[in-house]
Amino acid sequence: MSYHLAAFITIAIWGSTFVFTKMLLQNGLSPAQIFTIRFIIAYVLMTAYSVFSGRFKLLSSSIRDEFTMLLLGITGGSMYFLTENAALLYTTATNTSLIVCTCPLFAMLLMAIVYRHSEHIGRTQVVGSLIACAGMAIVVLNGHFVLHLSPRGDMLAFAACLCWAFYSLLMKTALQRYNTLFITRKVFFYGLITIIPYYIVYPGFPSVQTLLSSDVIWNLLFLGVVASMLCFVVWNWVIDKLGALVATNWVYFNPITTILFAWWLLNETITPWFLLGTTLIIVGMFLSDRQSRKKLE
C-alpha cells in the first residue's frame, strides 16, 4: 500500500503542474524555458546530493546502457516536456492532462509487443484501459460531439503521451541494472543536453527580473524541487516496486487533480461531462489494476 500511496501522491502533484505551468506561460516564459529551468534546478540538487553522499557515478557500465539513459532523457525529459508545455499554449490545462493520461493504454500495448513472451495482457486490463480512454474522450469533448478542439494543441499533448509511454518501457529495462537516483540524475542531464538544439533555432532566455518576480520564482521552485527532483525519484522507485504496467495505470488519476487545480486557480469550469469522464477513468484504472494484481499473485 505504501507504494500505491507514493504513486497517488506523485500523480496528484504532477496533475497540479499543468496549472502552474500555465501560470508561467501567462507570465511570458516559453515551454522550453520552463522545462530547462526546472531541470537545471533538479539536476544541480541531485548532483549535489550524489556527491555529498558519496554515491556519485558519472557514466553507465556500457555504451548501450548510456544510450538507454539518453533515450530516457529525451522521452521523459526534453521531448516530453516540450510537447506537453507547448500544448498548453493552444489548449486548456485540463485537456492537456486528459490526453496525456491515455499513456497507460499505449504503455500497455508497447509492453505487450516488446515483452510478448513475459508480459501477458489480460482481457480485463484491455477493457479497463478502453473504459478509461472513453472517459478521457467524454471530458475532452465536454458534451460537444462536433469536435471544437485545438488540433495543434491536442496533437502536441498526444505526442507527449507517446513519449511517456516509451519512457515507461525504457525504465523497465534500466531499473534492472541501476538504482533510481542514478537513473533520475541521468534523465535530468540528457534532458538538458537534448534541449540545446532548440535554443540554437529559438535563442533567448527570461531576464533575471522576470525570474525573480513572485509570480514566477515560486512556481519554478515548486516545479524544479518538488515536481521534478522529488517526484521523478519517487516515480522511478514506484515503477521498480510495482512494475511499469501497474505504476503507469496511476496516470489515469492525473486529470482529477488537474481539474480541481484548474477550477481553483484558472477558473476553468467543472461540468457534468467532466465528472462522468473522471468516473469512467477511475473505473477503468480499477479494472486494469485488479488484473495486474491477479497476475502478481
Short mmCIF file of N, CA, C and O in Angstrom, two decimals, residues 9-25 34 38 80-81 84-85 88 93-94 96-97 100 219-229 231-232 254 257-259 261-262 265-266:
data_model
loop_
_atom_site.label_atom_id
_atom_site.label_comp_id
_atom_site.label_asym_id
_atom_site.label_seq_id
_atom_site.Cartn_x
_atom_site.Cartn_y
_atom_site.Cartn_z
N ILE A 9 0.31 10.15 -4.59
CA ILE A 9 0.79 11.48 -4.25
C ILE A 9 1.59 12.09 -5.40
O ILE A 9 1.43 13.27 -5.73
N THR A 10 2.42 11.27 -6.04
CA THR A 10 3.22 11.76 -7.17
C THR A 10 2.32 12.21 -8.31
O THR A 10 2.51 13.29 -8.88
N ILE A 11 1.32 11.41 -8.64
CA ILE A 11 0.41 11.76 -9.72
C ILE A 11 -0.40 13.00 -9.36
O ILE A 11 -0.68 13.86 -10.21
N ALA A 12 -0.79 13.13 -8.10
CA ALA A 12 -1.54 14.32 -7.67
C ALA A 12 -0.70 15.58 -7.86
O ALA A 12 -1.19 16.61 -8.33
N ILE A 13 0.58 15.50 -7.51
CA ILE A 13 1.47 16.65 -7.70
C ILE A 13 1.66 16.94 -9.17
O ILE A 13 1.60 18.10 -9.61
N TRP A 14 1.87 15.90 -9.97
CA TRP A 14 2.04 16.12 -11.41
C TRP A 14 0.77 16.67 -12.05
O TRP A 14 0.83 17.44 -13.01
N GLY A 15 -0.37 16.29 -11.52
CA GLY A 15 -1.60 16.84 -12.05
C GLY A 15 -1.68 18.34 -11.85
O GLY A 15 -2.22 19.07 -12.69
N SER A 16 -1.11 18.84 -10.76
CA SER A 16 -1.13 20.28 -10.50
C SER A 16 -0.14 21.04 -11.37
O SER A 16 -0.28 22.25 -11.57
N THR A 17 0.89 20.34 -11.92
CA THR A 17 1.92 21.05 -12.69
C THR A 17 1.36 21.65 -13.97
O THR A 17 1.90 22.64 -14.46
N PHE A 18 0.29 21.07 -14.54
CA PHE A 18 -0.31 21.65 -15.73
C PHE A 18 -0.77 23.08 -15.45
O PHE A 18 -0.64 23.97 -16.27
N VAL A 19 -1.31 23.27 -14.25
CA VAL A 19 -1.83 24.58 -13.89
C VAL A 19 -0.71 25.56 -13.61
O VAL A 19 -0.72 26.70 -14.08
N PHE A 20 0.31 25.14 -12.85
CA PHE A 20 1.42 26.03 -12.54
C PHE A 20 2.22 26.38 -13.79
O PHE A 20 2.73 27.50 -13.93
N THR A 21 2.33 25.43 -14.72
CA THR A 21 3.00 25.72 -15.99
C THR A 21 2.19 26.73 -16.79
O THR A 21 2.75 27.64 -17.42
N LYS A 22 0.88 26.58 -16.78
CA LYS A 22 0.02 27.53 -17.49
C LYS A 22 0.23 28.94 -16.92
O LYS A 22 0.27 29.93 -17.67
N MET A 23 0.39 29.07 -15.62
CA MET A 23 0.61 30.37 -15.00
C MET A 23 1.95 30.96 -15.41
O MET A 23 2.07 32.18 -15.62
N LEU A 24 2.97 30.12 -15.56
CA LEU A 24 4.26 30.60 -16.04
C LEU A 24 4.19 31.04 -17.50
O LEU A 24 4.82 32.04 -17.90
N LEU A 25 3.45 30.31 -18.31
CA LEU A 25 3.25 30.71 -19.70
C LEU A 25 2.57 32.07 -19.78
O LEU A 25 2.91 32.90 -20.64
N ILE A 34 10.70 26.95 -19.43
CA ILE A 34 10.16 26.36 -18.21
C ILE A 34 10.80 25.01 -17.95
O ILE A 34 11.24 24.70 -16.84
N ARG A 38 13.45 24.21 -14.71
CA ARG A 38 13.07 23.22 -13.69
C ARG A 38 14.04 22.04 -13.69
O ARG A 38 14.34 21.49 -12.63
N TYR A 80 9.29 15.17 -24.08
CA TYR A 80 8.02 15.08 -23.36
C TYR A 80 7.56 16.44 -22.87
O TYR A 80 6.44 16.87 -23.12
N PHE A 81 8.43 17.16 -22.17
CA PHE A 81 8.02 18.43 -21.59
C PHE A 81 7.84 19.52 -22.64
O PHE A 81 7.00 20.40 -22.49
N GLU A 84 4.43 18.72 -24.14
CA GLU A 84 3.38 18.92 -23.15
C GLU A 84 3.18 20.41 -22.84
O GLU A 84 2.06 20.92 -22.84
N ASN A 85 4.28 21.12 -22.59
CA ASN A 85 4.18 22.54 -22.28
C ASN A 85 3.71 23.36 -23.47
O ASN A 85 2.95 24.33 -23.32
N LEU A 88 -0.01 23.43 -23.91
CA LEU A 88 -0.73 24.36 -23.05
C LEU A 88 -0.89 25.74 -23.68
O LEU A 88 -1.72 26.53 -23.24
N ALA A 93 -5.46 23.53 -19.72
CA ALA A 93 -4.69 22.65 -18.84
C ALA A 93 -5.41 21.32 -18.65
O ALA A 93 -4.79 20.26 -18.61
N THR A 94 -6.72 21.35 -18.55
CA THR A 94 -7.49 20.13 -18.36
C THR A 94 -7.41 19.22 -19.58
O THR A 94 -7.19 18.01 -19.47
N THR A 96 -5.07 19.09 -21.87
CA THR A 96 -3.72 18.55 -21.98
C THR A 96 -3.53 17.37 -21.04
O THR A 96 -3.02 16.31 -21.44
N SER A 97 -3.97 17.53 -19.81
CA SER A 97 -3.84 16.45 -18.83
C SER A 97 -4.61 15.21 -19.26
O SER A 97 -4.11 14.08 -19.16
N VAL A 100 -2.83 13.40 -22.19
CA VAL A 100 -1.60 12.77 -21.73
C VAL A 100 -1.90 11.54 -20.88
O VAL A 100 -1.14 10.56 -20.86
N ASN A 219 6.70 29.34 -8.51
CA ASN A 219 6.24 28.28 -9.41
C ASN A 219 7.41 27.46 -9.94
O ASN A 219 7.33 26.23 -10.04
N LEU A 220 8.51 28.15 -10.28
CA LEU A 220 9.69 27.44 -10.80
C LEU A 220 10.31 26.55 -9.72
O LEU A 220 10.73 25.42 -10.00
N LEU A 221 10.38 27.04 -8.49
CA LEU A 221 10.94 26.23 -7.41
C LEU A 221 10.08 25.00 -7.13
O LEU A 221 10.60 23.90 -6.89
N PHE A 222 8.76 25.18 -7.19
CA PHE A 222 7.87 24.04 -6.99
C PHE A 222 8.08 23.01 -8.11
O PHE A 222 8.21 21.80 -7.84
N LEU A 223 8.15 23.48 -9.36
CA LEU A 223 8.32 22.56 -10.49
C LEU A 223 9.68 21.88 -10.46
O LEU A 223 9.81 20.71 -10.81
N GLY A 224 10.73 22.62 -10.06
CA GLY A 224 12.07 22.06 -10.07
C GLY A 224 12.36 21.14 -8.90
O GLY A 224 12.90 20.03 -9.09
N VAL A 225 12.00 21.56 -7.69
CA VAL A 225 12.35 20.79 -6.49
C VAL A 225 11.35 19.67 -6.24
O VAL A 225 11.73 18.51 -6.05
N VAL A 226 10.06 20.00 -6.24
CA VAL A 226 9.04 19.02 -5.87
C VAL A 226 8.63 18.17 -7.07
O VAL A 226 8.75 16.93 -7.04
N ALA A 227 8.13 18.83 -8.13
CA ALA A 227 7.56 18.09 -9.26
C ALA A 227 8.61 17.39 -10.11
O ALA A 227 8.31 16.39 -10.77
N SER A 228 9.86 17.88 -10.11
CA SER A 228 10.90 17.24 -10.91
C SER A 228 11.77 16.33 -10.04
O SER A 228 11.70 15.12 -10.14
N MET A 229 12.60 16.94 -9.17
CA MET A 229 13.56 16.14 -8.42
C MET A 229 12.89 15.07 -7.56
O MET A 229 13.15 13.87 -7.71
N CYS A 231 9.62 14.07 -7.29
CA CYS A 231 8.62 13.20 -7.92
C CYS A 231 9.24 12.21 -8.90
O CYS A 231 8.79 11.07 -9.00
N PHE A 232 10.29 12.61 -9.62
CA PHE A 232 10.93 11.67 -10.54
C PHE A 232 11.61 10.54 -9.78
O PHE A 232 11.54 9.37 -10.20
N ASN A 254 -4.42 11.36 -12.93
CA ASN A 254 -3.88 12.70 -13.16
C ASN A 254 -4.96 13.75 -13.43
O ASN A 254 -4.92 14.85 -12.87
N THR A 257 -6.82 15.59 -10.36
CA THR A 257 -6.09 16.69 -9.72
C THR A 257 -6.06 17.92 -10.61
O THR A 257 -6.25 19.05 -10.15
N THR A 258 -5.82 17.71 -11.89
CA THR A 258 -5.74 18.84 -12.82
C THR A 258 -7.05 19.61 -12.87
O THR A 258 -7.08 20.84 -12.87
N ILE A 259 -8.17 18.88 -12.93
CA ILE A 259 -9.48 19.53 -12.99
C ILE A 259 -9.69 20.41 -11.75
O ILE A 259 -10.15 21.55 -11.86
N PHE A 261 -7.38 21.74 -9.68
CA PHE A 261 -6.49 22.88 -9.66
C PHE A 261 -6.85 23.91 -10.73
O PHE A 261 -6.75 25.12 -10.52
N ALA A 262 -7.27 23.42 -11.91
CA ALA A 262 -7.68 24.34 -12.98
C ALA A 262 -8.93 25.11 -12.59
O ALA A 262 -9.08 26.30 -12.89
N LEU A 265 -7.55 27.66 -9.64
CA LEU A 265 -6.60 28.72 -9.96
C LEU A 265 -6.83 29.39 -11.31
O LEU A 265 -6.48 30.56 -11.49
N LEU A 266 -7.41 28.67 -12.26
CA LEU A 266 -7.59 29.22 -13.61
C LEU A 266 -9.05 29.47 -13.95
O LEU A 266 -9.36 29.88 -15.08
#
